Short mmCIF file of C-alpha atoms in Angstrom, two decimals:
data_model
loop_
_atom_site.label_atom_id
_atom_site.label_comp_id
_atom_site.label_asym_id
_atom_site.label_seq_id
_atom_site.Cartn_x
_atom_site.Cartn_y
_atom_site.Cartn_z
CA UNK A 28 28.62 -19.93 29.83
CA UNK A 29 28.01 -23.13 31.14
CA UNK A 30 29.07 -25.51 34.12
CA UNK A 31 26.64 -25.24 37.08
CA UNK A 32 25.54 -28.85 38.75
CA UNK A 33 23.09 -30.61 40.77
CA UNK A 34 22.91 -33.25 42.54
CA UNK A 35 21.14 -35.73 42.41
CA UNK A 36 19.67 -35.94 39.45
CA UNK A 37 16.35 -37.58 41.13
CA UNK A 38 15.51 -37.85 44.59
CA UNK A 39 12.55 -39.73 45.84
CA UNK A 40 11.18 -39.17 49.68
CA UNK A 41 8.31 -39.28 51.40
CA UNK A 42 5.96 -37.22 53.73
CA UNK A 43 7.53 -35.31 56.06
CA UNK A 44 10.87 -36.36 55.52
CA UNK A 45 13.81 -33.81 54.86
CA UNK A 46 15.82 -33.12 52.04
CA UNK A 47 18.96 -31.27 51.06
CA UNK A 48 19.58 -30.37 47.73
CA UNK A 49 23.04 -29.33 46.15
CA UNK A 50 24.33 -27.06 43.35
CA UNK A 51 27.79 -26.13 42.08
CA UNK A 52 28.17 -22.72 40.29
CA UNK A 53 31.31 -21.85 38.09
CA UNK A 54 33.74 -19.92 39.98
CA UNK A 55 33.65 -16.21 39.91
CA UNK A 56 29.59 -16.61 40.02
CA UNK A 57 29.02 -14.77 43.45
CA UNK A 58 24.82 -15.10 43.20
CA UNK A 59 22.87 -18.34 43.09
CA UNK A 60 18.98 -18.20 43.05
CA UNK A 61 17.09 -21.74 43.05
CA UNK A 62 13.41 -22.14 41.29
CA UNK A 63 10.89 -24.89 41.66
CA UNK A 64 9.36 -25.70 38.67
CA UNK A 65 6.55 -27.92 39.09
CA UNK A 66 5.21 -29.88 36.01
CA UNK A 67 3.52 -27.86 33.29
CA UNK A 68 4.93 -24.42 34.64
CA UNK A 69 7.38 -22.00 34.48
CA UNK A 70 10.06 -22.35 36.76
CA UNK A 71 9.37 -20.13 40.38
CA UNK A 72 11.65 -18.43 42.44
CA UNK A 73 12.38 -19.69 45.80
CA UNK A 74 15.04 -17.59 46.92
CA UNK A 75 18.78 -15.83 46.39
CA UNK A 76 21.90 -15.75 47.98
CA UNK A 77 24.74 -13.19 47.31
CA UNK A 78 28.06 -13.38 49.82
CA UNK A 79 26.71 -16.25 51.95
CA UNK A 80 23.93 -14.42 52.57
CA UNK A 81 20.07 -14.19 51.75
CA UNK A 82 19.21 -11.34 49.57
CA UNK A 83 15.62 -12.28 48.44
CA UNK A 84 12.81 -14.80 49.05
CA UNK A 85 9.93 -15.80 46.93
CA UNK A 86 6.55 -17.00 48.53
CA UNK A 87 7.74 -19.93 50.21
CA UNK A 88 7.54 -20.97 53.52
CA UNK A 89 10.11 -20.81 56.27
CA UNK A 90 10.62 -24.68 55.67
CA UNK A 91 12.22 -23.63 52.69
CA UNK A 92 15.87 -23.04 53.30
CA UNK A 93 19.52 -22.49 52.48
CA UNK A 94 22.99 -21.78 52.42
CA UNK A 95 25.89 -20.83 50.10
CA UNK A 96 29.67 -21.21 51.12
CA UNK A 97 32.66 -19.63 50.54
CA UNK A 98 33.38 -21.37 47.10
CA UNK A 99 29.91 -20.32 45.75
CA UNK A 100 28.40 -23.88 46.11
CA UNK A 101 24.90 -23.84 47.62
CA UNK A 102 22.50 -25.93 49.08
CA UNK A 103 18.69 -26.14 49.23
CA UNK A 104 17.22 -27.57 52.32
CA UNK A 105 13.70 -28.47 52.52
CA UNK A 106 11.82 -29.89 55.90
CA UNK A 107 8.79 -31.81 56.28
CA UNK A 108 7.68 -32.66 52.55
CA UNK A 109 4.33 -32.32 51.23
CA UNK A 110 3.46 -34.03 48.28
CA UNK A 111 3.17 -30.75 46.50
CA UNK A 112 6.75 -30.54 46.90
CA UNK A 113 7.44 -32.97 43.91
CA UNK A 114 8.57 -30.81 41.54
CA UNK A 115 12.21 -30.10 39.43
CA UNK A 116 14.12 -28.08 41.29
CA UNK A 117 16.62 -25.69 39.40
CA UNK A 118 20.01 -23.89 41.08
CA UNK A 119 21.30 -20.62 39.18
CA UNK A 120 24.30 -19.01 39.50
CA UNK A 121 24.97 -15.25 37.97
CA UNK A 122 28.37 -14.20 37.34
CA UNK A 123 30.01 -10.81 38.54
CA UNK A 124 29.06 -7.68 36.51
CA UNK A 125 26.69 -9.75 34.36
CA UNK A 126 23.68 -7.69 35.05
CA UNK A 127 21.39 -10.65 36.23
CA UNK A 128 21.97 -13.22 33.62
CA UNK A 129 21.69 -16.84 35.01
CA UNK A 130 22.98 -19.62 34.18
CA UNK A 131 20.81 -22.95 35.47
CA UNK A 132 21.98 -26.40 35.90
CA UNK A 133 19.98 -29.63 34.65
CA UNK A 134 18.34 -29.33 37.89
CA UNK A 135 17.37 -31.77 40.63
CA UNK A 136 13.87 -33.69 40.07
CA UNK A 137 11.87 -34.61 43.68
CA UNK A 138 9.36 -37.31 43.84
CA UNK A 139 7.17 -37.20 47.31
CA UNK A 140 5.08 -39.76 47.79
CA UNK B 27 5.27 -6.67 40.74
CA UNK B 28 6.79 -7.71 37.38
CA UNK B 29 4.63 -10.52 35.42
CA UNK B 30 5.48 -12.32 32.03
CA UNK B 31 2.05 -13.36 29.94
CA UNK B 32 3.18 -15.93 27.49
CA UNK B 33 -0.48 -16.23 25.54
CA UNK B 34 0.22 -19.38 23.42
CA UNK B 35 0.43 -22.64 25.77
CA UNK B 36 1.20 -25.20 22.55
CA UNK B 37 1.89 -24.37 19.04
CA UNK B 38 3.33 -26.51 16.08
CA UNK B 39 4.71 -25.89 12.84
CA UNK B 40 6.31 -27.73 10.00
CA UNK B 41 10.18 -27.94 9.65
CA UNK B 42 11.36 -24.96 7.63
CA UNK B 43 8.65 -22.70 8.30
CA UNK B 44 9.22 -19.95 10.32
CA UNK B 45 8.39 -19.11 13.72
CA UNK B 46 7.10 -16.93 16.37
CA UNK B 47 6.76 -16.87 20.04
CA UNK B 48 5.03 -14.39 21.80
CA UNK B 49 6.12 -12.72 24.97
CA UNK B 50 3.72 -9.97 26.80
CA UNK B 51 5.40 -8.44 30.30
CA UNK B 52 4.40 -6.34 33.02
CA UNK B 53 7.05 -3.87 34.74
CA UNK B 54 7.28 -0.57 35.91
CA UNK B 55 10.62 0.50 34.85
CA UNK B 56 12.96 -0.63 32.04
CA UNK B 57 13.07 -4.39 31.73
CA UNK B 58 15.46 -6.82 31.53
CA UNK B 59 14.07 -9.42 29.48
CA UNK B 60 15.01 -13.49 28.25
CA UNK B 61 14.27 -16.10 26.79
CA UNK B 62 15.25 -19.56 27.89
CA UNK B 63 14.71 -23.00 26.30
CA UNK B 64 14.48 -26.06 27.87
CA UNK B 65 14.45 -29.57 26.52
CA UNK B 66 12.46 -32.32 27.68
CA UNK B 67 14.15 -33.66 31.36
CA UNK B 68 16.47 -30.68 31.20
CA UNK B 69 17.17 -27.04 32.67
CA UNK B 70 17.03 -24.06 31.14
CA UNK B 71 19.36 -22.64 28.52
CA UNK B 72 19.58 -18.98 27.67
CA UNK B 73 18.84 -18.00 23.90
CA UNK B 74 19.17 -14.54 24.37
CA UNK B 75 18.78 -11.49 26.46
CA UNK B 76 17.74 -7.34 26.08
CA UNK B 77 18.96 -5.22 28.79
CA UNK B 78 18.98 -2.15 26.61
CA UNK B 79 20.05 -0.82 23.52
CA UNK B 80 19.28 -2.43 19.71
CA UNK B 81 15.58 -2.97 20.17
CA UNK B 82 16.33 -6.43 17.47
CA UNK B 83 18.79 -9.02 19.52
CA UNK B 84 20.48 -12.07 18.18
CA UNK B 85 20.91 -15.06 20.39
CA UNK B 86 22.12 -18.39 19.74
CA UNK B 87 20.89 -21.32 17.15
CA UNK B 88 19.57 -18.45 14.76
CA UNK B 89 16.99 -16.95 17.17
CA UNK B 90 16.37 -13.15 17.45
CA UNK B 91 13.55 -11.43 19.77
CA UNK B 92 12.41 -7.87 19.14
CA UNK B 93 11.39 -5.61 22.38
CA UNK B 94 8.55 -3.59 21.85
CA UNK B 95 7.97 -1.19 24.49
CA UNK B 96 4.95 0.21 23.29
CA UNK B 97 3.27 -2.88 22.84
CA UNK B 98 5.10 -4.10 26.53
CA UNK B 99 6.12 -7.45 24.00
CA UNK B 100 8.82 -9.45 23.39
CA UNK B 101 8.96 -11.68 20.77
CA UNK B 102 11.10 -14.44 19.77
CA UNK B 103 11.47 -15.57 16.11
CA UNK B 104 12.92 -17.95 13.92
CA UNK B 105 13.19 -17.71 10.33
CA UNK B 106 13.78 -21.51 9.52
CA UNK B 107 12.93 -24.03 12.26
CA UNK B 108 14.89 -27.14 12.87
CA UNK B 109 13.54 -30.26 13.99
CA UNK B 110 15.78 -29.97 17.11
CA UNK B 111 14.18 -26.52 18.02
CA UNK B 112 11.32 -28.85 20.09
CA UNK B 113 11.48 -27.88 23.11
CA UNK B 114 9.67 -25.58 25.38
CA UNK B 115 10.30 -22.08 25.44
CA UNK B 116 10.22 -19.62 28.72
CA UNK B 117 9.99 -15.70 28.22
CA UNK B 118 11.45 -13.92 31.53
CA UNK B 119 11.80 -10.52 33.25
CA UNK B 120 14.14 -9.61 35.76
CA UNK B 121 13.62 -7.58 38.59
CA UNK B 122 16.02 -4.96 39.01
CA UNK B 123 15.75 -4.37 42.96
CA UNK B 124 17.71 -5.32 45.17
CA UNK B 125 18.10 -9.05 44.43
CA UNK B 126 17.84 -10.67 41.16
CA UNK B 127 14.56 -12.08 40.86
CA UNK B 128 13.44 -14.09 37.68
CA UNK B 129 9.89 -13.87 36.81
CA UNK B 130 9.24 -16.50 34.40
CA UNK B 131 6.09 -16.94 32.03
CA UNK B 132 4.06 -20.62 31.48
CA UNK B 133 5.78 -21.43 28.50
CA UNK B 134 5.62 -22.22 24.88
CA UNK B 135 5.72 -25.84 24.02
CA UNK B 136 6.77 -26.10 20.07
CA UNK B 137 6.50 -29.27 18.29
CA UNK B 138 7.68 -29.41 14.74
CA UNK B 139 6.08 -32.02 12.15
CA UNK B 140 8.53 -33.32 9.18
#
C-alpha cells in the first residue's frame, strides 16, 4: 500500500520560530506515528495518534506536538526551533487490523538556521 | 525496551553478487520485525515484514529475511543484486504495547559497483 503525503516537501525556518507540519494517510488508516530522522540515522519516533487522540510519545519535549482529525490527516507542530531540529521528518499511517505495519510518506525535510 | 543493532554502517558489492544485511534485535517477547528501504531524498518503503509463522519471508524486488530467534537476528538477503538496490536499508522492531512504536536500527548503506 501506498498513498500517504507531506507537505511541504522542504521547509526552511529559523530559531525559535514555529512550524506546522502536515501528513495525509489513505483512508481507512486510523493510526499515524511521525519520526524525525536526522541525517545519518535511523528514523526516531516522536509520537502516535489513534482516534484523535495521543496513544504514545517518544523522548521529545512538550514543544513537540500534534493533532489528527476526523479524516485521519495529521499534523506535526513544533515551537521554538533549535537548530538541532533540522532534520527529515516522516508521517506514518497504519491501516486497521494490519498488526502495526506502516506505511511512510516521502517525508517533510526542515532546515533551521 | 526493544533495540535494533544493525552492525554494518556501509557495505558494497558488485552487481550480480549476492547479498546480505544483518539485523541483531533486542525484545522481550515475540517480535515483530521489518525491513524498510529508503532511497536517497526519500521515505521509507517496506520490503518485508515477520510477525510470526514461516521463519524464511519473501518481500518485494526479490528480497527474503530469515528470523532467527536463537541468534535474536534478522537477516535480509538477496541472491542477485541490481544496480537499483542502492539505497539504504533500515531493520525495525515493533513494540507490541499499547501503541505502535517503531524502533528503528542506524542503517545499512549499500552501494553496488558495475
Amino acid at each position: 500500500e501506498t498513498g500517504v503525503t507531506q507537505s511541504p516537501t522542504h521547509l526552511i525556518k529559523t530559531r525559535g520560530q514555529q512550524v506546522t507540519l502536515r501528513c495525509s494517510s489513505q483512508s481507512g488508516h486510523n493510526t499515524v506515528s511521525w519520526y524525525q530522522q536526522a541525517l545519518g540515522q535511523g528514523p526516531q519516533f516522536i509520537f502516535q495518534y489513534y482516534r484523535e487522540e495521543e496513544n504514545g510519545r517518544g523522548n521529545f519535549p512538550p514543544r513537540f506536538s500534534g493533532l489528527q482529525f476526523p479524516n485521519y490527516s495529521s499534523e506535526l507542530n513544533v515551537n521554538a526551533l533549535e537548530l538541532d531540529d533540522s532534520a527529515l521528518y516522516l508521517c506514518a499511517s497504519s491501516p486497521v487490523g494490519q498488526g502495526g505495519t506502516q506505511y511512510f510518506g516521502p517525508g517533510t525535510r526542515l532546515l533551521v538556521l | 525496551a526493544q533495540s535494533v543493532t544493525q552492525p554494518d554502517i556501509h557495505i558494497t558489492v558488485s552487481e550480480g553478487a549476492s547479498l546480505e544485511l544483518r539485523c541483531n534485535y533486542s525484545y522481550g517477547a515475540t517480535p515483530y520485525l521489518f525491513w524498510y528501504v529508503q532511497s536517497p531524498g526519500q521515505g521509507l518503503q517496506l520490503l518485508l515484514k515477520y510477525f510470526s509463522g514461516d521463519t524464511l519471508v519473501q518481500g518485494i524486488k526479490g528480497f527474503e529475511a530469515e528470523f532467527k530467534r536463537s541468534q535474536s537476528s534478522f537477516n535480509l538477503r538477496k541472491p542477485s543484486v541490481h544496480w537499483s538496490d542502492a539505497a539504504e536499508y533500515f531493520c525495525a522492531v515493533l513494540n507490541s504495547g499499547g501503541y505502535q512504536k517503531v524502533t528503528f536500527g542506524t542503517g545499512t548503506k549499500l552501494q553496488v559497483i558495475p
